[in-house]
Short mmCIF file of C-alpha atoms in Angstrom, two decimals:
data_model
loop_
_atom_site.label_atom_id
_atom_site.label_comp_id
_atom_site.label_asym_id
_atom_site.label_seq_id
_atom_site.Cartn_x
_atom_site.Cartn_y
_atom_site.Cartn_z
CA UNK A 1 -203.66 -57.50 -50.84
CA UNK A 2 -206.18 -58.96 -48.38
CA UNK A 3 -208.27 -60.45 -51.18
CA UNK A 4 -205.28 -62.64 -52.12
CA UNK A 5 -205.35 -64.33 -48.72
CA UNK A 6 -209.06 -65.01 -49.00
CA UNK A 7 -208.79 -66.49 -52.50
CA UNK A 8 -209.58 -70.24 -52.45
CA UNK A 9 -206.37 -71.01 -54.35
CA UNK A 10 -204.07 -69.05 -52.03
CA UNK A 11 -203.33 -71.84 -49.54
CA UNK A 12 -202.99 -74.63 -52.15
CA UNK A 13 -200.65 -72.41 -54.18
CA UNK A 14 -198.52 -71.59 -51.14
CA UNK A 15 -198.22 -75.22 -49.98
CA UNK A 16 -197.46 -76.55 -53.47
CA UNK A 17 -194.98 -73.76 -54.23
CA UNK A 18 -193.01 -74.37 -51.02
CA UNK A 19 -193.03 -78.15 -51.61
CA UNK A 20 -191.66 -77.71 -55.12
CA UNK A 21 -188.95 -75.31 -53.89
CA UNK A 22 -187.86 -77.80 -51.22
CA UNK A 23 -187.69 -80.63 -53.75
CA UNK A 24 -185.87 -78.50 -56.29
CA UNK A 25 -183.25 -77.25 -53.83
CA UNK A 26 -182.89 -80.45 -51.73
CA UNK A 27 -182.89 -78.34 -48.54
CA UNK A 28 -184.60 -81.31 -46.90
CA UNK A 29 -184.44 -84.98 -47.78
CA UNK A 30 -187.02 -85.68 -50.47
CA UNK A 31 -189.10 -88.04 -48.33
CA UNK A 32 -189.20 -85.51 -45.47
CA UNK A 33 -190.52 -82.88 -47.88
CA UNK A 34 -193.18 -85.37 -49.02
CA UNK A 35 -194.22 -86.06 -45.41
CA UNK A 36 -194.26 -82.32 -44.75
CA UNK A 37 -196.55 -81.84 -47.75
CA UNK A 38 -198.94 -84.53 -46.47
CA UNK A 39 -198.97 -83.00 -42.98
CA UNK A 40 -199.46 -79.34 -43.93
CA UNK A 41 -201.95 -80.13 -46.69
CA UNK A 42 -204.09 -82.10 -44.23
CA UNK A 43 -203.85 -79.50 -41.45
CA UNK A 44 -204.81 -76.66 -43.81
CA UNK A 45 -207.42 -78.86 -45.56
CA UNK A 46 -206.41 -77.72 -49.04
CA UNK A 47 -207.93 -80.90 -50.50
CA UNK A 48 -209.73 -84.05 -49.32
CA UNK A 49 -207.54 -86.82 -47.82
CA UNK A 50 -208.24 -89.13 -50.77
CA UNK A 51 -206.72 -86.48 -53.05
CA UNK A 52 -203.69 -85.66 -50.92
CA UNK A 53 -202.84 -89.32 -50.32
CA UNK A 54 -203.86 -90.48 -53.80
CA UNK A 55 -200.23 -91.31 -54.58
CA UNK A 56 -200.42 -94.34 -52.29
CA UNK A 57 -203.37 -95.66 -54.31
CA UNK A 58 -201.62 -95.03 -57.63
CA UNK A 59 -200.35 -97.93 -59.70
CA UNK A 60 -197.05 -96.03 -60.10
CA UNK A 61 -196.44 -96.21 -56.34
CA UNK A 62 -196.92 -99.98 -56.29
CA UNK A 63 -194.72 -100.39 -59.35
CA UNK A 64 -191.97 -98.57 -57.47
CA UNK A 65 -192.48 -100.75 -54.40
CA UNK A 66 -192.57 -104.03 -56.29
CA UNK A 67 -189.58 -102.90 -58.36
CA UNK A 68 -187.50 -102.52 -55.21
CA UNK A 69 -188.54 -105.97 -53.96
CA UNK A 70 -187.78 -107.68 -57.28
CA UNK A 71 -184.46 -105.83 -57.50
CA UNK A 72 -183.41 -107.21 -54.10
CA UNK A 73 -184.32 -110.74 -55.21
CA UNK A 74 -182.46 -110.40 -58.53
CA UNK A 75 -179.31 -109.30 -56.73
CA UNK A 76 -179.52 -111.84 -53.91
CA UNK A 77 -179.98 -114.92 -56.10
CA UNK A 78 -177.07 -113.93 -58.35
CA UNK A 79 -179.28 -113.53 -61.41
CA UNK A 80 -178.10 -109.93 -61.85
CA UNK A 81 -174.48 -110.98 -61.84
CA UNK A 82 -175.17 -113.77 -64.33
CA UNK A 83 -176.93 -111.38 -66.72
CA UNK A 84 -174.11 -108.88 -66.29
CA UNK A 85 -171.56 -111.57 -67.12
CA UNK A 86 -173.42 -112.33 -70.36
CA UNK A 87 -173.55 -108.66 -71.30
CA UNK A 88 -170.24 -107.36 -69.99
CA UNK A 89 -168.05 -108.91 -72.66
CA UNK A 90 -170.07 -107.10 -75.34
CA UNK A 91 -170.99 -103.89 -73.54
CA UNK A 92 -167.67 -102.97 -71.94
CA UNK A 93 -164.87 -101.42 -73.91
CA UNK A 94 -164.83 -97.75 -74.79
CA UNK A 95 -166.72 -95.61 -72.27
CA UNK A 96 -169.06 -94.13 -74.88
CA UNK A 97 -169.81 -97.64 -76.10
CA UNK A 98 -170.78 -98.81 -72.64
CA UNK A 99 -172.95 -95.76 -71.95
CA UNK A 100 -174.54 -96.04 -75.39
CA UNK A 101 -175.28 -99.72 -74.88
CA UNK A 102 -177.03 -99.04 -71.55
CA UNK A 103 -179.13 -96.26 -73.12
CA UNK A 104 -179.98 -98.47 -76.10
CA UNK A 105 -180.90 -101.37 -73.82
CA UNK A 106 -183.15 -99.06 -71.76
CA UNK A 107 -184.87 -97.83 -74.92
CA UNK A 108 -185.19 -101.22 -76.60
CA UNK A 109 -186.79 -102.81 -73.54
CA UNK A 110 -189.54 -100.17 -73.71
CA UNK A 111 -190.87 -101.80 -76.89
CA UNK A 112 -191.76 -105.02 -75.08
CA UNK A 113 -192.24 -103.91 -71.47
CA UNK A 114 -194.82 -101.18 -70.80
CA UNK A 115 -193.80 -100.12 -67.31
CA UNK A 116 -191.06 -97.52 -66.72
CA UNK A 117 -190.67 -98.61 -63.12
CA UNK A 118 -190.57 -102.28 -64.04
CA UNK A 119 -187.85 -101.69 -66.62
CA UNK A 120 -185.75 -99.73 -64.13
CA UNK A 121 -186.22 -102.43 -61.50
CA UNK A 122 -184.94 -105.08 -63.91
CA UNK A 123 -182.12 -103.05 -65.43
CA UNK A 124 -180.54 -101.37 -62.40
CA UNK A 125 -179.22 -104.49 -60.67
CA UNK A 126 -177.97 -105.84 -64.02
CA UNK A 127 -176.21 -102.59 -64.92
CA UNK A 128 -174.77 -102.37 -61.40
CA UNK A 129 -173.29 -105.84 -61.68
CA UNK A 130 -172.03 -105.09 -65.20
CA UNK A 131 -170.38 -101.88 -63.99
CA UNK A 132 -168.65 -103.74 -61.17
CA UNK A 133 -167.23 -106.26 -63.63
CA UNK A 134 -165.97 -103.40 -65.80
CA UNK A 135 -164.19 -101.78 -62.85
CA UNK A 136 -166.68 -98.90 -62.45
CA UNK A 137 -167.09 -98.59 -58.70
CA UNK A 138 -170.30 -97.45 -57.04
CA UNK A 139 -170.17 -93.82 -55.93
CA UNK A 140 -167.87 -92.69 -58.74
CA UNK A 141 -168.82 -90.23 -61.48
CA UNK A 142 -168.80 -93.07 -64.00
CA UNK A 143 -171.31 -95.04 -61.96
CA UNK A 144 -173.56 -91.99 -61.63
CA UNK A 145 -173.49 -91.72 -65.42
CA UNK A 146 -174.55 -95.33 -65.92
CA UNK A 147 -177.36 -95.08 -63.34
CA UNK A 148 -178.61 -91.88 -64.97
CA UNK A 149 -178.37 -93.56 -68.39
CA UNK A 150 -180.90 -96.11 -67.14
CA UNK A 151 -183.23 -93.47 -65.66
CA UNK A 152 -183.10 -90.95 -68.49
CA UNK A 153 -183.04 -93.57 -71.24
CA UNK A 154 -186.01 -95.33 -69.69
CA UNK A 155 -188.20 -92.26 -69.14
CA UNK A 156 -187.26 -89.69 -71.77
CA UNK A 157 -186.80 -91.97 -74.76
CA UNK A 158 -189.81 -94.17 -74.03
CA UNK A 159 -192.04 -91.11 -74.51
CA UNK A 160 -191.79 -91.95 -78.23
CA UNK A 161 -193.55 -95.30 -77.73
CA UNK A 162 -197.25 -94.87 -77.00
CA UNK A 163 -197.90 -97.58 -74.36
CA UNK A 164 -194.46 -97.41 -72.71
CA UNK A 165 -194.84 -94.28 -70.61
CA UNK A 166 -197.47 -93.19 -68.05
CA UNK A 167 -197.79 -89.59 -69.39
CA UNK A 168 -198.39 -91.02 -72.88
CA UNK A 169 -201.26 -93.12 -71.57
CA UNK A 170 -202.71 -90.15 -69.66
CA UNK A 171 -202.55 -88.07 -72.85
CA UNK A 172 -204.15 -90.84 -74.90
CA UNK A 173 -206.98 -91.26 -72.41
CA UNK A 174 -207.57 -87.50 -72.16
CA UNK A 175 -207.61 -87.10 -75.97
CA UNK A 176 -210.13 -89.92 -76.35
CA UNK A 177 -212.29 -88.74 -73.45
CA UNK A 178 -212.30 -85.06 -74.40
CA UNK A 179 -212.34 -85.16 -78.20
CA UNK A 180 -212.96 -88.75 -79.28
CA UNK A 181 -209.45 -88.94 -80.79
CA UNK A 182 -207.80 -92.36 -80.73
CA UNK A 183 -204.00 -92.33 -80.94
CA UNK A 184 -202.50 -95.11 -83.05
CA UNK A 185 -199.23 -96.90 -82.29
CA UNK A 186 -197.37 -96.65 -85.62
CA UNK A 187 -198.24 -93.02 -86.55
CA UNK A 188 -197.25 -91.97 -83.03
CA UNK A 189 -193.96 -93.87 -83.33
CA UNK A 190 -193.18 -92.30 -86.71
CA UNK A 191 -193.93 -88.79 -85.45
CA UNK A 192 -191.70 -88.91 -82.37
CA UNK A 193 -189.00 -91.56 -82.76
CA UNK A 194 -186.58 -89.87 -85.24
CA UNK A 195 -186.10 -86.70 -83.15
CA UNK A 196 -187.16 -87.50 -79.57
CA UNK A 197 -185.96 -91.10 -79.67
CA UNK A 198 -182.88 -91.55 -81.86
CA UNK A 199 -181.39 -88.04 -81.92
CA UNK A 200 -182.17 -87.39 -78.27
CA UNK A 201 -180.61 -90.73 -77.35
CA UNK A 202 -177.39 -89.72 -79.11
CA UNK A 203 -177.32 -86.38 -77.29
CA UNK A 204 -177.98 -88.16 -73.99
CA UNK A 205 -175.01 -90.49 -74.54
CA UNK A 206 -172.74 -87.57 -75.47
CA UNK A 207 -173.77 -85.55 -72.39
CA UNK A 208 -173.28 -88.46 -70.00
CA UNK A 209 -169.83 -89.18 -71.43
CA UNK A 210 -168.94 -85.49 -71.02
CA UNK A 211 -170.47 -84.84 -67.58
CA UNK A 212 -169.69 -88.24 -66.04
CA UNK A 213 -166.47 -89.55 -67.59
CA UNK A 214 -165.45 -93.07 -66.75
CA UNK A 215 -163.28 -95.90 -67.94
CA UNK A 216 -164.64 -99.33 -68.70
CA UNK A 217 -162.28 -102.29 -68.62
CA UNK A 218 -163.37 -105.56 -70.18
CA UNK A 219 -163.15 -108.24 -67.49
CA UNK A 220 -160.15 -110.51 -67.83
CA UNK A 221 -159.77 -114.16 -66.88
CA UNK A 222 -163.37 -114.69 -65.90
CA UNK A 223 -163.94 -117.95 -64.03
CA UNK A 224 -166.11 -120.45 -65.90
CA UNK A 225 -169.83 -119.89 -65.59
CA UNK A 226 -171.44 -122.07 -62.95
CA UNK A 227 -174.77 -123.81 -63.56
CA UNK A 228 -177.82 -121.87 -62.44
CA UNK A 229 -178.90 -122.56 -58.89
CA UNK A 230 -182.44 -123.63 -58.08
CA UNK A 231 -183.25 -120.16 -56.74
CA UNK A 232 -181.97 -118.53 -59.94
CA UNK A 233 -184.04 -120.84 -62.12
CA UNK A 234 -187.22 -120.23 -60.10
CA UNK A 235 -186.70 -116.45 -60.13
CA UNK A 236 -185.91 -116.47 -63.85
CA UNK A 237 -189.16 -118.28 -64.57
CA UNK A 238 -191.06 -115.87 -62.33
CA UNK A 239 -189.58 -112.87 -64.17
CA UNK A 240 -190.41 -114.42 -67.54
CA UNK A 241 -194.02 -114.85 -66.45
CA UNK A 242 -194.12 -111.24 -65.21
CA UNK A 243 -192.60 -109.97 -68.46
CA UNK A 244 -195.10 -112.00 -70.51
CA UNK A 245 -198.00 -110.59 -68.48
CA UNK A 246 -196.66 -107.05 -68.90
CA UNK A 247 -196.35 -107.45 -72.66
CA UNK A 248 -199.84 -108.97 -73.00
CA UNK A 249 -201.61 -106.49 -70.71
CA UNK A 250 -204.02 -105.47 -73.49
CA UNK A 251 -205.29 -109.06 -73.65
CA UNK A 252 -205.89 -109.86 -69.99
CA UNK A 253 -206.40 -106.34 -68.58
CA UNK A 254 -204.26 -106.80 -65.44
CA UNK A 255 -202.17 -103.64 -64.93
CA UNK A 256 -198.37 -103.89 -64.72
CA UNK A 257 -198.45 -102.63 -61.14
CA UNK A 258 -200.58 -105.52 -59.91
CA UNK A 259 -198.60 -108.08 -61.87
CA UNK A 260 -195.42 -106.69 -60.31
CA UNK A 261 -196.98 -106.61 -56.84
CA UNK A 262 -198.05 -110.25 -57.16
CA UNK A 263 -194.49 -111.20 -58.13
CA UNK A 264 -193.12 -109.17 -55.21
CA UNK A 265 -195.42 -111.02 -52.80
CA UNK A 266 -194.23 -114.38 -54.19
CA UNK A 267 -190.59 -113.40 -53.57
CA UNK A 268 -191.45 -112.64 -49.93
CA UNK A 269 -193.33 -115.88 -49.15
CA UNK A 270 -191.65 -118.30 -46.71
CA UNK A 271 -189.97 -121.31 -48.39
CA UNK A 272 -191.27 -120.31 -51.83
CA UNK A 273 -189.73 -116.85 -51.95
CA UNK A 274 -186.19 -115.49 -51.99
CA UNK A 275 -186.11 -112.60 -49.48
CA UNK A 276 -186.21 -112.66 -45.67
CA UNK A 277 -187.86 -109.99 -43.55
CA UNK A 278 -184.48 -108.48 -42.68
CA UNK A 279 -183.45 -108.33 -46.34
CA UNK A 280 -186.76 -106.67 -47.16
CA UNK A 281 -186.20 -104.04 -44.47
CA UNK A 282 -182.67 -103.24 -45.61
CA UNK A 283 -183.19 -103.55 -49.36
CA UNK A 284 -186.54 -101.85 -50.02
CA UNK A 285 -186.11 -98.08 -50.06
CA UNK A 286 -189.30 -96.84 -48.39
CA UNK A 287 -187.90 -93.30 -48.44
CA UNK A 288 -188.18 -93.25 -52.22
CA UNK A 289 -191.63 -94.87 -52.12
CA UNK A 290 -192.87 -92.06 -49.86
CA UNK A 291 -191.24 -89.48 -52.13
CA UNK A 292 -192.98 -90.91 -55.21
CA UNK A 293 -196.31 -90.95 -53.36
CA UNK A 294 -195.74 -87.29 -52.50
CA UNK A 295 -195.05 -86.36 -56.13
CA UNK A 296 -198.15 -88.18 -57.35
CA UNK A 297 -200.32 -86.76 -54.57
CA UNK A 298 -199.11 -83.23 -55.31
CA UNK A 299 -199.97 -83.62 -59.01
CA UNK A 300 -203.49 -84.82 -58.16
CA UNK A 301 -203.94 -82.00 -55.66
CA UNK A 302 -202.95 -79.43 -58.29
CA UNK A 303 -205.59 -80.83 -60.64
CA UNK A 304 -208.39 -81.27 -58.11
CA UNK A 305 -208.02 -77.82 -56.52
CA UNK A 306 -208.23 -76.11 -59.90
CA UNK A 307 -204.75 -74.63 -59.59
CA UNK A 308 -203.50 -76.39 -62.70
CA UNK A 309 -206.35 -75.09 -64.84
CA UNK A 310 -205.85 -71.54 -63.52
CA UNK A 311 -202.16 -71.68 -64.41
CA UNK A 312 -202.90 -73.17 -67.84
CA UNK A 313 -205.45 -70.48 -68.70
CA UNK A 314 -203.06 -67.76 -67.50
CA UNK A 315 -200.33 -69.15 -69.73
CA UNK A 316 -202.77 -69.24 -72.65
CA UNK A 317 -203.14 -65.47 -72.41
CA UNK A 318 -199.46 -64.74 -71.80
CA UNK A 319 -197.69 -66.98 -74.33
CA UNK A 320 -197.22 -65.73 -77.92
CA UNK A 321 -199.67 -67.97 -79.80
CA UNK A 322 -200.14 -66.59 -83.31
CA UNK A 323 -201.31 -68.38 -86.50
CA UNK A 324 -198.98 -66.16 -88.55
CA UNK A 325 -195.91 -67.29 -86.56
CA UNK A 326 -196.05 -71.11 -86.54
CA UNK A 327 -192.56 -71.73 -85.14
CA UNK A 328 -193.11 -69.23 -82.32
CA UNK A 329 -196.43 -70.92 -81.53
CA UNK A 330 -194.78 -74.36 -81.60
CA UNK A 331 -192.10 -73.18 -79.15
CA UNK A 332 -194.72 -71.46 -76.97
CA UNK A 333 -196.80 -74.64 -76.65
CA UNK A 334 -193.66 -76.51 -75.63
CA UNK A 335 -192.99 -73.74 -73.11
CA UNK A 336 -196.50 -74.11 -71.67
CA UNK A 337 -195.92 -77.84 -71.18
CA UNK A 338 -192.55 -77.16 -69.55
CA UNK A 339 -194.11 -74.62 -67.18
CA UNK A 340 -196.92 -77.00 -66.21
CA UNK A 341 -194.29 -79.67 -65.53
CA UNK A 342 -193.07 -77.62 -62.56
CA UNK A 343 -196.37 -77.83 -60.69
CA UNK A 344 -198.00 -81.01 -62.01
CA UNK A 345 -194.99 -83.24 -62.86
CA UNK A 346 -194.89 -85.26 -66.07
CA UNK A 347 -197.72 -87.64 -65.11
CA UNK A 348 -200.15 -84.80 -64.48
CA UNK A 349 -199.31 -82.44 -67.35
CA UNK A 350 -201.13 -84.31 -70.17
CA UNK A 351 -204.38 -84.43 -68.17
CA UNK A 352 -204.55 -80.63 -68.06
CA UNK A 353 -202.79 -79.65 -71.29
CA UNK A 354 -204.95 -81.99 -73.39
CA UNK A 355 -208.20 -80.51 -72.02
CA UNK A 356 -206.94 -77.04 -73.06
CA UNK A 357 -205.78 -78.24 -76.49
CA UNK A 358 -208.89 -77.01 -78.31
CA UNK A 359 -208.21 -73.45 -77.13
CA UNK A 360 -204.55 -73.78 -78.12
CA UNK A 361 -205.59 -75.08 -81.54
CA UNK A 362 -207.84 -72.07 -82.15
CA UNK A 363 -205.13 -69.65 -81.00
CA UNK A 364 -202.38 -71.17 -83.19
CA UNK A 365 -204.29 -72.48 -86.20
CA UNK A 366 -202.64 -75.89 -85.75
CA UNK A 367 -204.75 -79.07 -86.12
CA UNK A 368 -206.06 -80.31 -82.79
CA UNK A 369 -204.19 -83.63 -82.96
CA UNK A 370 -200.91 -81.83 -83.70
CA UNK A 371 -201.41 -79.52 -80.71
CA UNK A 372 -201.89 -82.59 -78.51
CA UNK A 373 -198.74 -84.22 -79.94
CA UNK A 374 -196.54 -81.13 -79.41
CA UNK A 375 -196.69 -81.57 -75.63
CA UNK A 376 -194.62 -84.78 -75.79
CA UNK A 377 -191.38 -82.82 -76.24
CA UNK A 378 -192.17 -80.72 -73.15
CA UNK A 379 -193.28 -83.32 -70.62
CA UNK A 380 -190.55 -85.78 -71.67
CA UNK A 381 -187.85 -83.18 -70.95
CA UNK A 382 -187.93 -82.43 -67.20
CA UNK A 383 -185.82 -79.53 -65.96
CA UNK A 384 -185.52 -81.09 -62.49
CA UNK A 385 -185.55 -84.78 -61.48
CA UNK A 386 -188.67 -84.57 -59.27
CA UNK A 387 -190.75 -83.87 -62.38
CA UNK A 388 -190.26 -87.48 -63.56
CA UNK A 389 -190.69 -90.15 -60.89
CA UNK A 390 -188.87 -92.91 -62.91
CA UNK A 391 -185.72 -90.75 -62.93
CA UNK A 392 -186.10 -90.28 -59.17
CA UNK A 393 -186.34 -94.05 -58.67
CA UNK A 394 -183.27 -94.74 -60.84
CA UNK A 395 -181.30 -92.12 -58.88
CA UNK A 396 -182.39 -93.69 -55.59
CA UNK A 397 -181.46 -97.22 -56.71
CA UNK A 398 -178.08 -95.98 -57.92
CA UNK A 399 -177.54 -93.68 -54.91
CA UNK A 400 -176.99 -90.77 -57.29
CA UNK A 401 -176.78 -87.36 -55.57
CA UNK A 402 -179.46 -84.81 -56.44
CA UNK A 403 -176.87 -82.40 -57.85
CA UNK A 404 -175.75 -84.95 -60.48
CA UNK A 405 -179.30 -85.62 -61.62
CA UNK A 406 -180.11 -81.92 -61.78
CA UNK A 407 -176.98 -81.23 -63.84
CA UNK A 408 -177.90 -83.82 -66.48
CA UNK A 409 -181.55 -82.66 -66.48
CA UNK A 410 -180.57 -79.06 -67.19
CA UNK A 411 -177.94 -79.79 -69.83
CA UNK A 412 -180.23 -82.23 -71.67
CA UNK A 413 -183.08 -79.70 -71.53
CA UNK A 414 -180.84 -76.98 -72.99
CA UNK A 415 -179.74 -79.29 -75.80
CA UNK A 416 -183.33 -80.38 -76.43
CA UNK A 417 -184.75 -76.87 -76.65
CA UNK A 418 -181.88 -75.42 -78.69
CA UNK A 419 -181.26 -78.33 -81.07
CA UNK A 420 -184.16 -80.78 -81.04
CA UNK A 421 -187.08 -78.36 -80.81
CA UNK A 422 -186.35 -76.77 -84.25
CA UNK A 423 -185.75 -80.24 -85.70
CA UNK A 424 -188.99 -81.51 -84.20
CA UNK A 425 -190.82 -78.54 -85.71
CA UNK A 426 -189.27 -79.29 -89.11
CA UNK A 427 -190.26 -82.97 -88.81
CA UNK A 428 -193.86 -82.04 -87.94
CA UNK A 429 -193.93 -79.82 -91.04
CA UNK A 430 -192.37 -82.50 -93.25
CA UNK A 431 -195.09 -84.95 -92.21
CA UNK A 432 -197.78 -82.32 -92.88
CA UNK A 433 -198.84 -82.02 -89.25
CA UNK A 434 -198.64 -78.20 -89.08
#
């Protein structure tokens, strides 16, 4: 027993395990758990400070921050309400139609806008205004469903589009760095969209309508639309520039986070901007920013301490990987990804799983590229909200209770593993990938 306590991974494992339990059970507010992780990790010196606090240097953190700032500006100027007015007549009617439209909008935007956080920042105030016009009040089960439709539609479905999701980019970089494999846009889209995009989107809509029933009422007797104010016009142009820079990132090389941060700074400038200091203080949710930094820092700590690799190698020996049982091996690889998601979160899983892919390929007899692709189903299906920071941000913006997010996570995971996993396996076989 004593050799356990002296093992170099004992303290990191203990700290990370307790942090995950606190996030999963919501015994403490999420940001308090994040601060507790920072404090204990530094006191016990389980990793260098630059590792523990790496979340604050991550582009994802600054996308979250700038998303909050832009969201405040969109709401204050009335641009959100104007966009909602344009959409509400078409997207409000039957409840399933409204939920389906929000999910479809979240998915479609991923094709032109590479940042999960940026898409959520743009969509949430618009969907909130649209819901209000349709008589769906904030804090009701219907509103929780719409907010979750944005979060889940944005994160889970965008996993089928190569540049639209952070874990996808991590996987692509790891595959190229480790094996010299370059993932191509169209083959990737063809492999994942039918099952993990279209079918999963339909299941998501059905689950939201079942778990979070609501009633949408098309607005009646709307007053005539007023001309856009000067502030609305200036903000609209700013957002168009930001969107154009996001879409053309591959040309100019400026990351979405820094484009978003520059736009956020512009909205805060005196005279030029749209938000006062008081509005910034009340509108920007620093609690969620700290929580996201904690998630990202924990994932980096797991990788840097070697805990992730130890867990991955242990799973390699435990899981039933057998060339003579391809479906069992396919399910086992998905299970490995799901297990890693608990300790590394979705952003960190591809970095570790991809480096172990050669061993998995030898154990299963699957082609190396197919082994790398199988993980997409696992990391895009979190069992708990903390495993996917975009879902956390959408829940925070919509003030969705943790219990509601956990319920949808679990039901969607059950449906994915029972229904979509066999279909995904069949699709891989049909395309000759296994």
